[in-house]
Amino acid sequence: MKQAESTPTLFDRLRIVLVETSRPGNIGSVARAMKTMGFSELVLVNPRFDGALMHEESVAFASGAVDILERTRVVGSMEEALDGIHFAAAVSARLREFSPPVMAPRELAQQLAAGEARAALIFGNERFGLPNEIVERCNVLVNIPANPEYSSLNLAQAAQVLVYECRMAALDGQRAASDVGFQGDAASVAQIDGMYAHLEEALVQLGFLDANNPRKLMPRLKRMFSRAALETEEVNILRGIARQIIVKCGRKE
Ligand code: SAH
């Protein structure tokens, strides 16, 4: 699994960009949201007040995440903010007439975790959101599908939703990669088919499945087993159970 280890995970290649933020508290809260979810790269584009990172309110709201603030870069343009980024997502409360494809946070997070690109999530100002010029330059527009009657979240809460989804998707990806090392052999389709036939025979012998009126029992069992990602050894156990049922039922007759 050397290859999986050498590919940077989403935790190492996701940047959060805040554009023209007005409230120092929101910057601190975003830093906290990021750290709780395991992300650390924050960039501010033209914050609307001086000393953004040292501001008393930023520091207070960051709480245990002041280390994120200490490492935050403050830049004067989007070009600088997106330096080295391959995939940019505009996070916006508003859908627009001209915009890149719209995605929900979960879908975006899964796409980012599955890929290898260095990605940026770009958040707008508390009152004005993101300008069209920025949105139009992004690869996607990410919208949190909120209450249509009132869909504008607080900036840091919107960031929390996004980084939470990114964390879930990144952990799923890691689990999938590490599972390969820990799991037994995945059962083949042919092995699983053989197990189904064996199980069906046993259930008929047991009198649980009526061969003349099978209803949906086998399709339901197959659906259940299909969710289990069966391994060869597990298929063998199930076949052993079926075999034993057949032996026992046979003996009674
Ligand atoms: N009044 C602004 C909303 C600003 S809220 C507007 O209409 O655009 C500040 C930032 O939080 C937004 O720029 C966006 O990045 C994020 N945000 C708030 N609600 C959101 C939602 N429902 N979906 C996606 N992002 C949202």
Short mmCIF file of C-alpha atoms and ligand atoms in Angstrom, two decimals:
data_model
loop_
_atom_site.label_atom_id
_atom_site.label_comp_id
_atom_site.label_asym_id
_atom_site.label_seq_id
_atom_site.Cartn_x
_atom_site.Cartn_y
_atom_site.Cartn_z
CA MET A 1 0.00 0.00 0.00
CA LYS A 2 2.99 2.27 -0.47
CA GLN A 3 1.26 4.14 -3.23
CA ALA A 4 -1.78 5.05 -1.09
CA GLU A 5 0.56 6.37 1.61
CA SER A 6 2.54 8.60 -0.71
CA THR A 7 -0.54 10.32 -2.18
CA PRO A 8 -1.35 13.34 0.03
CA THR A 9 -4.73 12.97 1.67
CA LEU A 10 -7.36 15.67 1.46
CA PHE A 11 -6.18 16.88 4.89
CA ASP A 12 -2.90 17.92 3.28
CA ARG A 13 -4.23 19.40 0.08
CA LEU A 14 -7.30 21.44 1.04
CA ARG A 15 -7.03 25.21 1.45
CA ILE A 16 -9.75 27.43 2.90
CA VAL A 17 -9.89 30.92 1.39
CA LEU A 18 -11.92 33.72 2.98
CA VAL A 19 -12.56 36.73 0.76
CA GLU A 20 -12.98 40.22 2.28
CA THR A 21 -14.19 38.99 5.63
CA SER A 22 -15.64 41.74 7.86
CA ARG A 23 -15.90 40.13 11.29
CA PRO A 24 -12.74 39.05 13.12
CA GLY A 25 -14.84 36.58 15.12
CA ASN A 26 -15.75 34.73 11.95
CA ILE A 27 -12.08 34.29 11.04
CA GLY A 28 -11.37 32.82 14.46
CA SER A 29 -14.43 30.59 14.21
CA VAL A 30 -13.39 29.33 10.78
CA ALA A 31 -9.93 28.48 12.18
CA ARG A 32 -11.62 26.53 14.97
CA ALA A 33 -14.00 24.77 12.55
CA MET A 34 -11.01 23.76 10.43
CA LYS A 35 -8.89 22.47 13.29
CA THR A 36 -11.72 20.40 14.76
CA MET A 37 -12.01 18.66 11.40
CA GLY A 38 -8.26 18.22 10.86
CA PHE A 39 -7.57 20.94 8.27
CA SER A 40 -4.98 23.65 8.69
CA GLU A 41 -4.38 25.82 5.63
CA LEU A 42 -6.20 29.15 5.83
CA VAL A 43 -5.72 32.12 3.50
CA LEU A 44 -7.38 35.54 3.84
CA VAL A 45 -7.89 37.78 0.84
CA ASN A 46 -8.13 41.46 1.76
CA PRO A 47 -9.79 41.19 5.15
CA ARG A 48 -11.79 44.36 5.84
CA PHE A 49 -9.99 45.29 9.02
CA ASP A 50 -6.40 45.62 10.12
CA GLY A 51 -4.43 43.04 12.02
CA ALA A 52 -6.90 40.25 11.21
CA LEU A 53 -4.88 37.49 12.76
CA MET A 54 -3.94 39.26 15.98
CA HIS A 55 -7.34 40.83 16.57
CA GLU A 56 -8.69 40.15 20.05
CA GLU A 57 -11.97 38.80 18.67
CA SER A 58 -10.28 36.49 16.12
CA VAL A 59 -8.07 35.04 18.83
CA ALA A 60 -10.98 34.63 21.28
CA PHE A 61 -13.17 32.85 18.72
CA ALA A 62 -10.32 30.66 17.53
CA SER A 63 -10.02 29.31 21.08
CA GLY A 64 -7.70 26.28 20.87
CA ALA A 65 -7.05 26.86 17.16
CA VAL A 66 -4.79 29.95 17.44
CA ASP A 67 -2.02 27.90 15.85
CA ILE A 68 -4.07 27.89 12.63
CA LEU A 69 -4.31 31.70 12.83
CA GLU A 70 -0.57 31.96 13.38
CA ARG A 71 0.05 30.09 10.14
CA THR A 72 -2.65 31.90 8.14
CA ARG A 73 -1.50 33.86 5.10
CA VAL A 74 -3.00 37.25 4.31
CA VAL A 75 -2.88 38.14 0.61
CA GLY A 76 -4.10 40.96 -1.61
CA SER A 77 -5.42 39.06 -4.64
CA MET A 78 -7.17 35.86 -5.70
CA GLU A 79 -4.14 34.97 -7.82
CA GLU A 80 -2.00 34.78 -4.71
CA ALA A 81 -4.72 32.98 -2.75
CA LEU A 82 -5.04 30.29 -5.42
CA ASP A 83 -1.35 29.83 -6.08
CA GLY A 84 -0.65 26.10 -6.59
CA ILE A 85 -4.37 25.20 -6.57
CA HIS A 86 -5.80 22.93 -9.29
CA PHE A 87 -9.44 22.89 -8.30
CA ALA A 88 -11.36 25.88 -6.93
CA ALA A 89 -14.84 25.70 -5.43
CA ALA A 90 -16.88 28.87 -4.84
CA VAL A 91 -18.98 28.33 -1.73
CA SER A 92 -22.06 30.45 -2.15
CA ALA A 93 -25.50 30.91 -0.65
CA ARG A 94 -26.74 32.24 -3.97
CA LEU A 95 -27.26 30.37 -7.23
CA ARG A 96 -26.51 32.55 -10.21
CA GLU A 97 -27.53 32.79 -13.78
CA PHE A 98 -23.97 32.28 -14.98
CA SER A 99 -22.11 29.90 -12.79
CA PRO A 100 -20.03 26.78 -12.96
CA PRO A 101 -21.85 23.49 -12.21
CA VAL A 102 -23.62 23.49 -8.83
CA MET A 103 -22.81 20.83 -6.24
CA ALA A 104 -23.83 20.02 -2.70
CA PRO A 105 -21.04 19.78 -0.08
CA ARG A 106 -21.16 15.98 0.21
CA GLU A 107 -20.83 15.42 -3.50
CA LEU A 108 -17.95 17.90 -3.70
CA ALA A 109 -16.17 16.37 -0.70
CA GLN A 110 -16.37 12.89 -2.20
CA GLN A 111 -15.02 14.14 -5.49
CA LEU A 112 -12.14 15.95 -3.78
CA ALA A 113 -11.26 12.99 -1.55
CA ALA A 114 -11.29 10.60 -4.51
CA GLY A 115 -8.97 12.82 -6.58
CA GLU A 116 -5.47 14.10 -6.01
CA ALA A 117 -5.84 17.80 -6.83
CA ARG A 118 -4.85 20.57 -4.47
CA ALA A 119 -8.20 22.23 -3.86
CA ALA A 120 -9.52 25.50 -2.44
CA LEU A 121 -12.89 26.26 -0.89
CA ILE A 122 -13.60 29.97 -1.30
CA PHE A 123 -16.02 31.77 1.02
CA GLY A 124 -17.46 35.26 0.57
CA ASN A 125 -18.05 38.33 2.68
CA GLU A 126 -20.74 38.16 5.37
CA ARG A 127 -22.97 40.72 3.65
CA PHE A 128 -22.07 40.59 -0.01
CA GLY A 129 -21.07 36.99 -0.54
CA LEU A 130 -18.69 36.25 -3.40
CA PRO A 131 -18.49 38.54 -6.45
CA ASN A 132 -19.47 37.01 -9.80
CA GLU A 133 -15.93 37.50 -11.17
CA ILE A 134 -14.61 35.05 -8.60
CA VAL A 135 -17.47 32.55 -8.92
CA GLU A 136 -17.11 32.43 -12.69
CA ARG A 137 -13.44 31.51 -12.41
CA CYS A 138 -14.13 28.51 -10.17
CA ASN A 139 -14.59 24.90 -11.23
CA VAL A 140 -17.80 24.46 -9.25
CA LEU A 141 -20.27 26.41 -7.14
CA VAL A 142 -20.99 24.70 -3.86
CA ASN A 143 -24.33 25.44 -2.26
CA ILE A 144 -25.49 24.13 1.10
CA PRO A 145 -29.06 23.05 0.43
CA ALA A 146 -30.59 25.05 3.28
CA ASN A 147 -34.12 26.22 4.05
CA PRO A 148 -35.24 28.09 0.90
CA GLU A 149 -37.02 30.62 3.14
CA TYR A 150 -33.71 31.52 4.82
CA SER A 151 -30.68 29.92 3.27
CA SER A 152 -27.84 32.20 4.32
CA LEU A 153 -25.70 30.58 7.00
CA ASN A 154 -23.18 32.36 9.15
CA LEU A 155 -19.81 32.28 7.37
CA ALA A 156 -18.08 30.07 9.94
CA GLN A 157 -21.05 27.73 10.18
CA ALA A 158 -21.02 27.31 6.41
CA ALA A 159 -17.29 26.56 6.65
CA GLN A 160 -17.98 24.01 9.40
CA VAL A 161 -20.46 22.15 7.18
CA LEU A 162 -17.94 22.03 4.34
CA VAL A 163 -14.95 20.88 6.39
CA TYR A 164 -17.09 18.29 8.18
CA GLU A 165 -18.09 16.77 4.85
CA CYS A 166 -14.49 16.90 3.66
CA ARG A 167 -13.37 15.09 6.81
CA MET A 168 -16.00 12.37 6.40
CA ALA A 169 -15.07 11.84 2.76
CA ALA A 170 -11.33 11.85 3.51
CA LEU A 171 -11.72 9.29 6.32
CA ASP A 172 -13.86 7.07 4.11
CA GLY A 173 -11.12 7.21 1.50
CA GLN A 174 -8.43 6.33 4.07
CA ARG A 175 -10.51 3.47 5.44
CA ALA A 176 -11.01 2.10 1.96
CA ALA A 177 -7.26 2.32 1.30
CA SER A 178 -6.20 0.72 4.60
CA ASP A 179 -8.92 -1.93 4.47
CA VAL A 180 -7.14 -3.46 1.53
CA GLY A 181 -4.26 -4.37 3.85
CA PHE A 182 -6.35 -5.75 6.68
CA GLN A 183 -9.13 -7.57 4.85
CA GLY A 184 -9.18 -11.11 3.67
CA ASP A 185 -9.74 -11.85 0.00
CA ALA A 186 -12.93 -10.37 -1.35
CA ALA A 187 -15.24 -13.19 -2.46
CA SER A 188 -15.72 -13.50 -6.21
CA VAL A 189 -19.12 -13.21 -7.85
CA ALA A 190 -18.96 -16.91 -8.66
CA GLN A 191 -18.23 -17.82 -5.04
CA ILE A 192 -21.13 -15.69 -3.83
CA ASP A 193 -23.47 -17.18 -6.44
CA GLY A 194 -22.48 -20.66 -5.30
CA MET A 195 -23.20 -19.65 -1.71
CA TYR A 196 -26.66 -18.33 -2.68
CA ALA A 197 -27.56 -21.61 -4.40
CA HIS A 198 -26.36 -23.56 -1.37
CA LEU A 199 -28.25 -21.31 1.05
CA GLU A 200 -31.41 -21.53 -1.03
CA GLU A 201 -31.28 -25.30 -1.00
CA ALA A 202 -30.80 -25.31 2.78
CA LEU A 203 -33.70 -22.92 3.35
CA VAL A 204 -35.96 -25.10 1.22
CA GLN A 205 -34.93 -28.22 3.16
CA LEU A 206 -35.47 -26.34 6.40
CA GLY A 207 -39.02 -25.50 5.29
CA PHE A 208 -38.34 -21.76 5.53
CA LEU A 209 -38.43 -21.18 1.78
CA ASP A 210 -41.29 -22.61 -0.26
CA ALA A 211 -39.81 -23.56 -3.64
CA ASN A 212 -43.26 -23.22 -5.25
CA ASN A 213 -43.86 -19.82 -3.73
CA PRO A 214 -40.45 -18.29 -3.05
CA ARG A 215 -41.72 -14.68 -2.94
CA LYS A 216 -38.88 -12.19 -2.51
CA LEU A 217 -36.80 -14.05 0.06
CA MET A 218 -33.69 -14.73 -2.04
CA PRO A 219 -33.60 -11.24 -3.66
CA ARG A 220 -33.89 -9.72 -0.19
CA LEU A 221 -31.12 -11.89 1.22
CA LYS A 222 -28.94 -11.10 -1.78
CA ARG A 223 -29.50 -7.40 -1.28
CA MET A 224 -28.53 -7.74 2.37
CA PHE A 225 -25.37 -9.72 1.59
CA SER A 226 -24.43 -7.32 -1.20
CA ARG A 227 -24.06 -4.60 1.43
CA ALA A 228 -21.64 -6.73 3.44
CA ALA A 229 -18.65 -6.86 1.04
CA LEU A 230 -18.28 -10.59 1.70
CA GLU A 231 -14.88 -12.22 1.94
CA THR A 232 -14.06 -15.74 0.78
CA GLU A 233 -13.79 -17.01 4.32
CA GLU A 234 -17.19 -15.58 5.22
CA VAL A 235 -18.74 -17.19 2.16
CA ASN A 236 -17.23 -20.48 3.30
CA ILE A 237 -18.75 -20.06 6.77
CA LEU A 238 -22.19 -19.41 5.28
CA ARG A 239 -21.80 -22.45 3.03
CA GLY A 240 -20.80 -24.50 6.08
CA ILE A 241 -24.00 -23.42 7.83
CA ALA A 242 -26.05 -24.33 4.74
CA ARG A 243 -24.30 -27.70 4.51
CA GLN A 244 -25.05 -28.47 8.13
CA ILE A 245 -28.72 -27.50 7.73
CA ILE A 246 -28.99 -29.85 4.76
CA VAL A 247 -27.29 -32.67 6.71
CA LYS A 248 -29.55 -32.23 9.76
CA CYS A 249 -32.76 -31.90 7.77
CA GLY A 250 -31.79 -34.88 5.64
CA ARG A 251 -31.25 -37.00 8.78
CA LYS A 252 -34.76 -36.29 10.07
CA GLU A 253 -36.45 -37.62 6.94
N1 SAH B 1 -25.69 37.61 1.83
C1 SAH B 1 -24.69 36.80 1.28
C2 SAH B 1 -24.43 35.61 2.16
C3 SAH B 1 -23.13 35.73 2.82
S1 SAH B 1 -22.91 34.52 4.05
C4 SAH B 1 -25.06 36.31 -0.09
O1 SAH B 1 -26.21 36.45 -0.45
O2 SAH B 1 -24.23 35.75 -0.81
C5 SAH B 1 -21.15 34.43 3.99
C6 SAH B 1 -20.60 33.26 3.23
O3 SAH B 1 -21.03 32.05 3.86
C7 SAH B 1 -21.05 33.13 1.79
O4 SAH B 1 -20.31 33.93 0.92
C8 SAH B 1 -20.78 31.66 1.53
O5 SAH B 1 -19.40 31.46 1.30
C9 SAH B 1 -21.16 31.04 2.88
N2 SAH B 1 -22.55 30.56 2.90
C10 SAH B 1 -23.58 31.01 3.67
N3 SAH B 1 -24.70 30.30 3.42
C11 SAH B 1 -24.39 29.39 2.48
C12 SAH B 1 -25.13 28.36 1.78
N4 SAH B 1 -26.41 28.14 2.00
N5 SAH B 1 -24.46 27.62 0.87
C13 SAH B 1 -23.15 27.84 0.62
N6 SAH B 1 -22.43 28.80 1.23
C14 SAH B 1 -23.03 29.56 2.15
#
